Amino acid sequence: MSETNPAAAEVAAPHRYTAAVAAEIEARWQDFWDAEGTYAAPNPKGDLAGDPELVAKPKKFIMDMFPYPSGAGLHVGHPLGYIATDVFARFQRMTGHNVLHTLGFDAFGLPAEQYAVQTGTHPRVSTEANIENMKVQLRRLGLGHDKRRSFATIDPDYYKWTQWIFLQIFNSWYDDEAKKARPIAELVAQFESGERAVPGHTRAWSELSAGERADVLGGYRLAYASDAPVNWCPGLGTVLANEEVTAEGRSERGNFPVFKAKLRQWNMRITAYADRLLDDLNELDWPEAIKLQQRNWIGRSEGARVDFPVDGERITVFTTRPDTLFGASYMVLAPEHPLVDKFTPDAWPEGTHDVWTGGHATPAAAVAAYRAQAASKSDVERQAEAKDKTGVFIGSYATNPVNGEQVPVFIADYVLMGYGTGAIMAVPCGDQRDFEFARAFELPITCIVEPTDGRGTDTSTWEDAFSSYDAKIINSTAEGISLDGLGVAEAKARITEWLERSGVGEGTVNFRLRDWLFSRQRYWGEPFPIVYDEDGIAHPLPESMLPLELPEVEDYSPRTFDPDDADTEPETPLSRNEDWVNVTLDLGDGPKRYRRETNTMPNWAGSCWYELRYLDPHNSEQLVDPEIEQYWMGPREGQPHGGVDLYVGGAEHAVLHLLYARFWSKVLFDLGHVSSAEPFHKLFNQGMIQAYVYRDSRGIAVPAAEVEERDGAYYYQGEKVSRLLGKMGKSLKNAVTPDEICAEYGADTLRLYEMAMGPLDVSRPWDTRAVVGQFRLLQRLWRNVVDESTGAVTVVDAEPDEDTLRALHKAIDGVRGDLEGMRFNTAIAKVTELNNHLTKAGGAVPRPVAESLVLMVAPLAPHIAEELWRKLGRDGSVVHEDFPVADPAYVVDETVTCVVQIKGKVKARLEVSPAISEEELEKVALSDEKVVAALDGAGIRKVIVRAPKLVNIVPA
């Protein structure tokens, strides 16, 4: 507290703003807001329709990223973004907007399930308890949420629509000609009519079996099941999406090793939207760093697809340098490439180099041994620039289509299935990894670019590869095609045209982005609305059977394994519930036996569309009413793709959540369910509140609150400890809860402190000792309105003096601009400056100034603002009052100080009008007595004028 003896001070000033007074005010106004529905945002129709005048105002949809209800509760770092959006939302209400601001809970997923496994508590029980605790903590902060719209992703009424969206995606395909998703029924109609040929079949659609039709459609569906290499994490007992695997090849959650395994899993064909996901970034108001991360993850590259014939079939590669085809002296497939088995013969071809075989008697043995070796490495390890290159010849040769040469086909771990086609043409003269591999396996290195570094064209003398976009192509002529003498760009165009004309390739675009692995071998997630018949064909459940609720199971833990045991397979918790898995259903053609899908959806599913549920949260008939969606999220000037007006959250979701949500929005837009093709128009990444971590000699964190500082060093229980700025968290023993700060100072003080710590997008260290500064600001604000001895209001009905008017309107102008620009720290500084002006001026504060000051404070510290507004005799809530507007006449300084320099030294200071012209200012300066005396009759060579603040005179 600010007093040395708080008890004595309270006796002397019984009506002072104290922590106890703050607590009483805050609790009372929170009850008032709830009872009055102060933050209820009306929809244009439906059960949440409201005041037509408010609906007619411009709208603002402001969102926070979904909180995950942790058992540890909130620390003071968590609410930073929530307070910021609340301040911004309050300001928007006061500037004439209908504001939708609410908060739900992302509640499925691994953390709750792992906690349940550890404690034996059902994940629903622990999750719902965590949600209630978080609601209490958030309410105490005075957040102005429309609570009618809140929900959790685990609510069956919510995940019914998550399942419904999955079915829309399952029942859709991407039409490359129309550049949009279309219902799968339209594709079936094309097959039935013969308008579209059935791929892979010479028979008509009507002649195919049900299984064959399902396989064909699976190649088109935007949600499909396939046998494919996946990221298998034995330590978690589940597979993971690429985005959930760290650069070190470990699980993002738990840091367990991740291996490649081949399993049948559900996928989302997000790759179909790669171009649109890239292009539409241009119209979004997002941080450039986030856009760049998405662009890099999608990874668009232009090049050519080239077919290399092998025994009447072909291996297709993607290359960004088709101009180097003449230098391709061997091929490499990823070890897990499906063509490896097809092209691996029973015996080594005659004349096979010993170094190619890996010492194995047969190609099959060599391939099997090498695959086992490669499976133990992560993608990162496989891509590392290892000194020793490994691989094995599979026993087959391909034909280089440009010159007819036979090139051996290898498998090597430096080629991944995750990029291109999982196959490369190796050009060792121009690629360092190919060069090292060729040297290791005694393969030819053909020089096809003229070196510009003087090394010559004899590759036997080379120590490394040579690559340059400025070099000329050489040794690249065959019948019907010559690239010799061309530059790279011209050579690429010519060879691409030749490939297309010859029917052995085409110019194409490739993406780093892979389809989204959508299956999880967990219990705590949304069940798939899919069943399988006796032939294993997948069938979607009809909408009338949704939601498919998660069943109760005795054992909800997945089967986990030794984290390093790659030779394991998933066993899902749902698969152990036989009564739920095996069911008899009537899907429209009579009762039949089916088997349910026993994987669950990833926790990302529920957060892919939650912005839409906020709009129309109680709708049981539609995903969202079209008119309501159009009102809040539809395209408008400056927002061509529509979306949420402001979305605030951490930068750590740059790829995962944001990319997935954009994909779902585009599918729903294509199918006509929404008018917004993008979910979030403006994105703002708040920084992190950090805290000092103190560690003992063993490196173990010790309680930060119990550390003592002596002579610049830090001690815990007498032992010296280290200090380092880092994250705040329970495990680091440095967490400070908002409850602690609210109890000591009040929620308004906490809100002000977090907003005043620095720019919102910059990380900043927490310092509990500094919180009192904002508490004192509120005490001075209170003191300027309320007599601490009597509790009487002290403002007077009088006009403010000139200085106060200028201070007031400058503050209004500055605070308004800062709140609009989310510069909350500088807004607080301007409020503080005005408040200090009033304190120093002494005497009673004029009512117009007091009321304007309270209104400026209202978005930042709403509880004290409400209380003072009421004490000032105003009715109702300050929430919907108009924010003050500055009088321009008082914003501009009446005079400014102009410095006059002669030979760089200040000789005079002039008080002039801020609007003075350069010509007039020069006249005033040259006629000033001090300037005339300083010149002492000397001539003037030059006068430099920077109106209104500087005149620089250069004597002759």
PDB file of C-alpha atoms in Angstrom, residues 519-669:
ATOM      1  CA  SER A 519      -6.879 -38.868 -36.892  1.00  0.00           C
ATOM      2  CA  ARG A 520      -5.881 -39.220 -33.262  1.00  0.00           C
ATOM      3  CA  GLN A 521      -5.707 -42.446 -31.290  1.00  0.00           C
ATOM      4  CA  ARG A 522      -7.151 -40.770 -28.215  1.00  0.00           C
ATOM      5  CA  TYR A 523     -10.363 -40.808 -26.216  1.00  0.00           C
ATOM      6  CA  TRP A 524     -10.895 -37.142 -25.401  1.00  0.00           C
ATOM      7  CA  GLY A 525     -11.896 -35.799 -28.805  1.00  0.00           C
ATOM      8  CA  GLU A 526     -14.840 -35.571 -31.182  1.00  0.00           C
ATOM      9  CA  PRO A 527     -15.932 -38.993 -32.525  1.00  0.00           C
ATOM     10  CA  PHE A 528     -15.948 -39.276 -36.307  1.00  0.00           C
ATOM     11  CA  PRO A 529     -19.505 -39.467 -37.722  1.00  0.00           C
ATOM     12  CA  ILE A 530     -18.386 -42.376 -39.906  1.00  0.00           C
ATOM     13  CA  VAL A 531     -19.264 -46.087 -39.884  1.00  0.00           C
ATOM     14  CA  TYR A 532     -17.874 -48.948 -41.962  1.00  0.00           C
ATOM     15  CA  ASP A 533     -19.893 -51.719 -43.547  1.00  0.00           C
ATOM     16  CA  GLU A 534     -18.815 -55.368 -43.735  1.00  0.00           C
ATOM     17  CA  ASP A 535     -16.731 -54.599 -46.837  1.00  0.00           C
ATOM     18  CA  GLY A 536     -14.852 -51.830 -45.035  1.00  0.00           C
ATOM     19  CA  ILE A 537     -16.522 -49.038 -47.024  1.00  0.00           C
ATOM     20  CA  ALA A 538     -16.947 -45.789 -45.098  1.00  0.00           C
ATOM     21  CA  HIS A 539     -20.460 -44.331 -44.769  1.00  0.00           C
ATOM     22  CA  PRO A 540     -21.316 -40.898 -43.347  1.00  0.00           C
ATOM     23  CA  LEU A 541     -23.949 -40.752 -40.627  1.00  0.00           C
ATOM     24  CA  PRO A 542     -27.059 -38.764 -41.588  1.00  0.00           C
ATOM     25  CA  GLU A 543     -27.509 -35.373 -39.909  1.00  0.00           C
ATOM     26  CA  SER A 544     -30.404 -36.790 -37.891  1.00  0.00           C
ATOM     27  CA  MET A 545     -27.927 -39.030 -36.020  1.00  0.00           C
ATOM     28  CA  LEU A 546     -25.760 -36.111 -34.928  1.00  0.00           C
ATOM     29  CA  PRO A 547     -24.262 -35.494 -32.505  1.00  0.00           C
ATOM     30  CA  LEU A 548     -22.548 -38.842 -32.211  1.00  0.00           C
ATOM     31  CA  GLU A 549     -21.692 -38.491 -28.542  1.00  0.00           C
ATOM     32  CA  LEU A 550     -18.480 -39.658 -26.979  1.00  0.00           C
ATOM     33  CA  PRO A 551     -19.292 -42.818 -25.012  1.00  0.00           C
ATOM     34  CA  GLU A 552     -18.349 -43.481 -21.431  1.00  0.00           C
ATOM     35  CA  VAL A 553     -15.428 -45.907 -21.172  1.00  0.00           C
ATOM     36  CA  GLU A 554     -13.777 -47.477 -18.167  1.00  0.00           C
ATOM     37  CA  ASP A 555     -10.270 -46.976 -19.516  1.00  0.00           C
ATOM     38  CA  TYR A 556      -9.813 -43.721 -21.400  1.00  0.00           C
ATOM     39  CA  SER A 557      -6.036 -43.870 -21.613  1.00  0.00           C
ATOM     40  CA  PRO A 558      -4.478 -44.736 -24.959  1.00  0.00           C
ATOM     41  CA  ARG A 559      -2.007 -47.530 -25.048  1.00  0.00           C
ATOM     42  CA  THR A 560       1.413 -45.924 -24.907  1.00  0.00           C
ATOM     43  CA  PHE A 561       4.723 -47.604 -25.504  1.00  0.00           C
ATOM     44  CA  ASP A 562       8.408 -47.230 -24.866  1.00  0.00           C
ATOM     45  CA  PRO A 563       9.024 -43.821 -26.489  1.00  0.00           C
ATOM     46  CA  ASP A 564      11.929 -45.263 -28.497  1.00  0.00           C
ATOM     47  CA  ASP A 565      10.106 -48.386 -29.727  1.00  0.00           C
ATOM     48  CA  ALA A 566       9.251 -47.577 -33.344  1.00  0.00           C
ATOM     49  CA  ASP A 567       7.957 -51.119 -34.028  1.00  0.00           C
ATOM     50  CA  THR A 568       4.563 -50.549 -32.382  1.00  0.00           C
ATOM     51  CA  GLU A 569       1.039 -49.687 -33.534  1.00  0.00           C
ATOM     52  CA  PRO A 570      -1.790 -47.591 -32.055  1.00  0.00           C
ATOM     53  CA  GLU A 571      -4.542 -49.061 -29.936  1.00  0.00           C
ATOM     54  CA  THR A 572      -7.377 -46.603 -29.382  1.00  0.00           C
ATOM     55  CA  PRO A 573      -9.447 -46.332 -26.182  1.00  0.00           C
ATOM     56  CA  LEU A 574     -12.713 -46.371 -28.168  1.00  0.00           C
ATOM     57  CA  SER A 575     -11.797 -49.678 -29.828  1.00  0.00           C
ATOM     58  CA  ARG A 576     -12.114 -51.352 -26.416  1.00  0.00           C
ATOM     59  CA  ASN A 577     -15.820 -50.421 -26.184  1.00  0.00           C
ATOM     60  CA  GLU A 578     -17.360 -53.224 -28.247  1.00  0.00           C
ATOM     61  CA  ASP A 579     -20.989 -52.227 -27.625  1.00  0.00           C
ATOM     62  CA  TRP A 580     -20.346 -48.767 -29.015  1.00  0.00           C
ATOM     63  CA  VAL A 581     -18.110 -49.851 -31.893  1.00  0.00           C
ATOM     64  CA  ASN A 582     -20.356 -52.555 -33.379  1.00  0.00           C
ATOM     65  CA  VAL A 583     -23.872 -51.283 -34.088  1.00  0.00           C
ATOM     66  CA  THR A 584     -26.933 -51.943 -36.194  1.00  0.00           C
ATOM     67  CA  LEU A 585     -28.104 -48.835 -38.046  1.00  0.00           C
ATOM     68  CA  ASP A 586     -30.556 -47.936 -40.765  1.00  0.00           C
ATOM     69  CA  LEU A 587     -28.799 -45.465 -43.059  1.00  0.00           C
ATOM     70  CA  GLY A 588     -31.668 -45.449 -45.542  1.00  0.00           C
ATOM     71  CA  ASP A 589     -31.467 -48.942 -46.964  1.00  0.00           C
ATOM     72  CA  GLY A 590     -32.618 -51.015 -44.013  1.00  0.00           C
ATOM     73  CA  PRO A 591     -30.935 -52.113 -40.763  1.00  0.00           C
ATOM     74  CA  LYS A 592     -27.373 -53.344 -41.228  1.00  0.00           C
ATOM     75  CA  ARG A 593     -24.363 -54.068 -39.082  1.00  0.00           C
ATOM     76  CA  TYR A 594     -21.656 -51.421 -39.021  1.00  0.00           C
ATOM     77  CA  ARG A 595     -18.401 -50.705 -37.227  1.00  0.00           C
ATOM     78  CA  ARG A 596     -17.745 -47.187 -35.943  1.00  0.00           C
ATOM     79  CA  GLU A 597     -14.528 -45.273 -36.535  1.00  0.00           C
ATOM     80  CA  THR A 598     -12.497 -45.602 -33.321  1.00  0.00           C
ATOM     81  CA  ASN A 599     -10.086 -42.721 -33.874  1.00  0.00           C
ATOM     82  CA  THR A 600     -11.138 -39.270 -32.713  1.00  0.00           C
ATOM     83  CA  MET A 601     -10.607 -35.838 -34.246  1.00  0.00           C
ATOM     84  CA  PRO A 602      -7.619 -33.705 -33.211  1.00  0.00           C
ATOM     85  CA  ASN A 603      -8.144 -30.881 -30.722  1.00  0.00           C
ATOM     86  CA  TRP A 604      -7.740 -28.429 -33.650  1.00  0.00           C
ATOM     87  CA  ALA A 605     -11.154 -29.453 -35.014  1.00  0.00           C
ATOM     88  CA  GLY A 606     -13.204 -27.474 -32.506  1.00  0.00           C
ATOM     89  CA  SER A 607     -11.145 -24.304 -32.955  1.00  0.00           C
ATOM     90  CA  CYS A 608     -11.443 -24.375 -36.755  1.00  0.00           C
ATOM     91  CA  TRP A 609     -14.877 -22.763 -36.742  1.00  0.00           C
ATOM     92  CA  TYR A 610     -15.686 -21.399 -33.274  1.00  0.00           C
ATOM     93  CA  GLU A 611     -15.969 -17.827 -34.519  1.00  0.00           C
ATOM     94  CA  LEU A 612     -19.132 -18.912 -36.360  1.00  0.00           C
ATOM     95  CA  ARG A 613     -20.740 -20.435 -33.263  1.00  0.00           C
ATOM     96  CA  TYR A 614     -20.305 -17.184 -31.345  1.00  0.00           C
ATOM     97  CA  LEU A 615     -22.601 -15.563 -33.905  1.00  0.00           C
ATOM     98  CA  ASP A 616     -25.574 -17.892 -33.467  1.00  0.00           C
ATOM     99  CA  PRO A 617     -24.792 -20.108 -30.471  1.00  0.00           C
ATOM    100  CA  HIS A 618     -28.186 -21.670 -29.841  1.00  0.00           C
ATOM    101  CA  ASN A 619     -29.124 -22.584 -33.398  1.00  0.00           C
ATOM    102  CA  SER A 620     -29.997 -26.276 -33.506  1.00  0.00           C
ATOM    103  CA  GLU A 621     -31.151 -26.248 -37.144  1.00  0.00           C
ATOM    104  CA  GLN A 622     -28.262 -24.555 -38.960  1.00  0.00           C
ATOM    105  CA  LEU A 623     -24.542 -24.115 -38.555  1.00  0.00           C
ATOM    106  CA  VAL A 624     -25.261 -20.375 -38.519  1.00  0.00           C
ATOM    107  CA  ASP A 625     -28.126 -18.270 -39.839  1.00  0.00           C
ATOM    108  CA  PRO A 626     -26.897 -16.721 -43.143  1.00  0.00           C
ATOM    109  CA  GLU A 627     -28.224 -13.249 -42.309  1.00  0.00           C
ATOM    110  CA  ILE A 628     -26.516 -13.258 -38.917  1.00  0.00           C
ATOM    111  CA  GLU A 629     -23.239 -14.504 -40.417  1.00  0.00           C
ATOM    112  CA  GLN A 630     -23.412 -11.857 -43.145  1.00  0.00           C
ATOM    113  CA  TYR A 631     -24.047  -9.133 -40.548  1.00  0.00           C
ATOM    114  CA  TRP A 632     -21.042  -9.952 -38.369  1.00  0.00           C
ATOM    115  CA  MET A 633     -18.537 -11.488 -40.799  1.00  0.00           C
ATOM    116  CA  GLY A 634     -19.579 -10.773 -44.374  1.00  0.00           C
ATOM    117  CA  PRO A 635     -17.269  -9.035 -46.870  1.00  0.00           C
ATOM    118  CA  ARG A 636     -17.280  -5.244 -46.810  1.00  0.00           C
ATOM    119  CA  GLU A 637     -15.097  -2.341 -47.885  1.00  0.00           C
ATOM    120  CA  GLY A 638     -11.529  -2.995 -46.810  1.00  0.00           C
ATOM    121  CA  GLN A 639     -12.364  -6.598 -45.922  1.00  0.00           C
ATOM    122  CA  PRO A 640     -12.925  -8.334 -49.277  1.00  0.00           C
ATOM    123  CA  HIS A 641     -12.903 -11.826 -47.738  1.00  0.00           C
ATOM    124  CA  GLY A 642     -14.893 -10.866 -44.639  1.00  0.00           C
ATOM    125  CA  GLY A 643     -13.958 -12.306 -41.262  1.00  0.00           C
ATOM    126  CA  VAL A 644     -13.564 -11.258 -37.640  1.00  0.00           C
ATOM    127  CA  ASP A 645     -12.612  -7.573 -37.275  1.00  0.00           C
ATOM    128  CA  LEU A 646      -9.919  -8.198 -34.672  1.00  0.00           C
ATOM    129  CA  TYR A 647      -8.414 -11.512 -33.542  1.00  0.00           C
ATOM    130  CA  VAL A 648      -5.852 -11.411 -30.734  1.00  0.00           C
ATOM    131  CA  GLY A 649      -3.628 -14.266 -29.654  1.00  0.00           C
ATOM    132  CA  GLY A 650      -0.133 -15.680 -29.499  1.00  0.00           C
ATOM    133  CA  ALA A 651       2.227 -15.929 -32.456  1.00  0.00           C
ATOM    134  CA  GLU A 652       2.775 -19.627 -31.673  1.00  0.00           C
ATOM    135  CA  HIS A 653      -0.360 -20.451 -33.667  1.00  0.00           C
ATOM    136  CA  ALA A 654       1.068 -19.004 -36.893  1.00  0.00           C
ATOM    137  CA  VAL A 655       0.683 -22.246 -38.824  1.00  0.00           C
ATOM    138  CA  LEU A 656      -1.347 -24.887 -37.003  1.00  0.00           C
ATOM    139  CA  HIS A 657      -4.603 -23.279 -35.915  1.00  0.00           C
ATOM    140  CA  LEU A 658      -4.636 -20.343 -38.314  1.00  0.00           C
ATOM    141  CA  LEU A 659      -3.943 -22.414 -41.424  1.00  0.00           C
ATOM    142  CA  TYR A 660      -6.500 -25.059 -40.485  1.00  0.00           C
ATOM    143  CA  ALA A 661      -9.218 -22.505 -39.681  1.00  0.00           C
ATOM    144  CA  ARG A 662      -8.616 -20.737 -43.005  1.00  0.00           C
ATOM    145  CA  PHE A 663      -9.003 -24.047 -44.844  1.00  0.00           C
ATOM    146  CA  TRP A 664     -12.325 -24.884 -43.157  1.00  0.00           C
ATOM    147  CA  SER A 665     -13.638 -21.371 -43.851  1.00  0.00           C
ATOM    148  CA  LYS A 666     -12.848 -21.698 -47.539  1.00  0.00           C
ATOM    149  CA  VAL A 667     -14.616 -25.044 -47.849  1.00  0.00           C
ATOM    150  CA  LEU A 668     -17.720 -23.690 -46.077  1.00  0.00           C
ATOM    151  CA  PHE A 669     -17.590 -20.598 -48.298  1.00  0.00           C
TER     152      PHE A 669
END
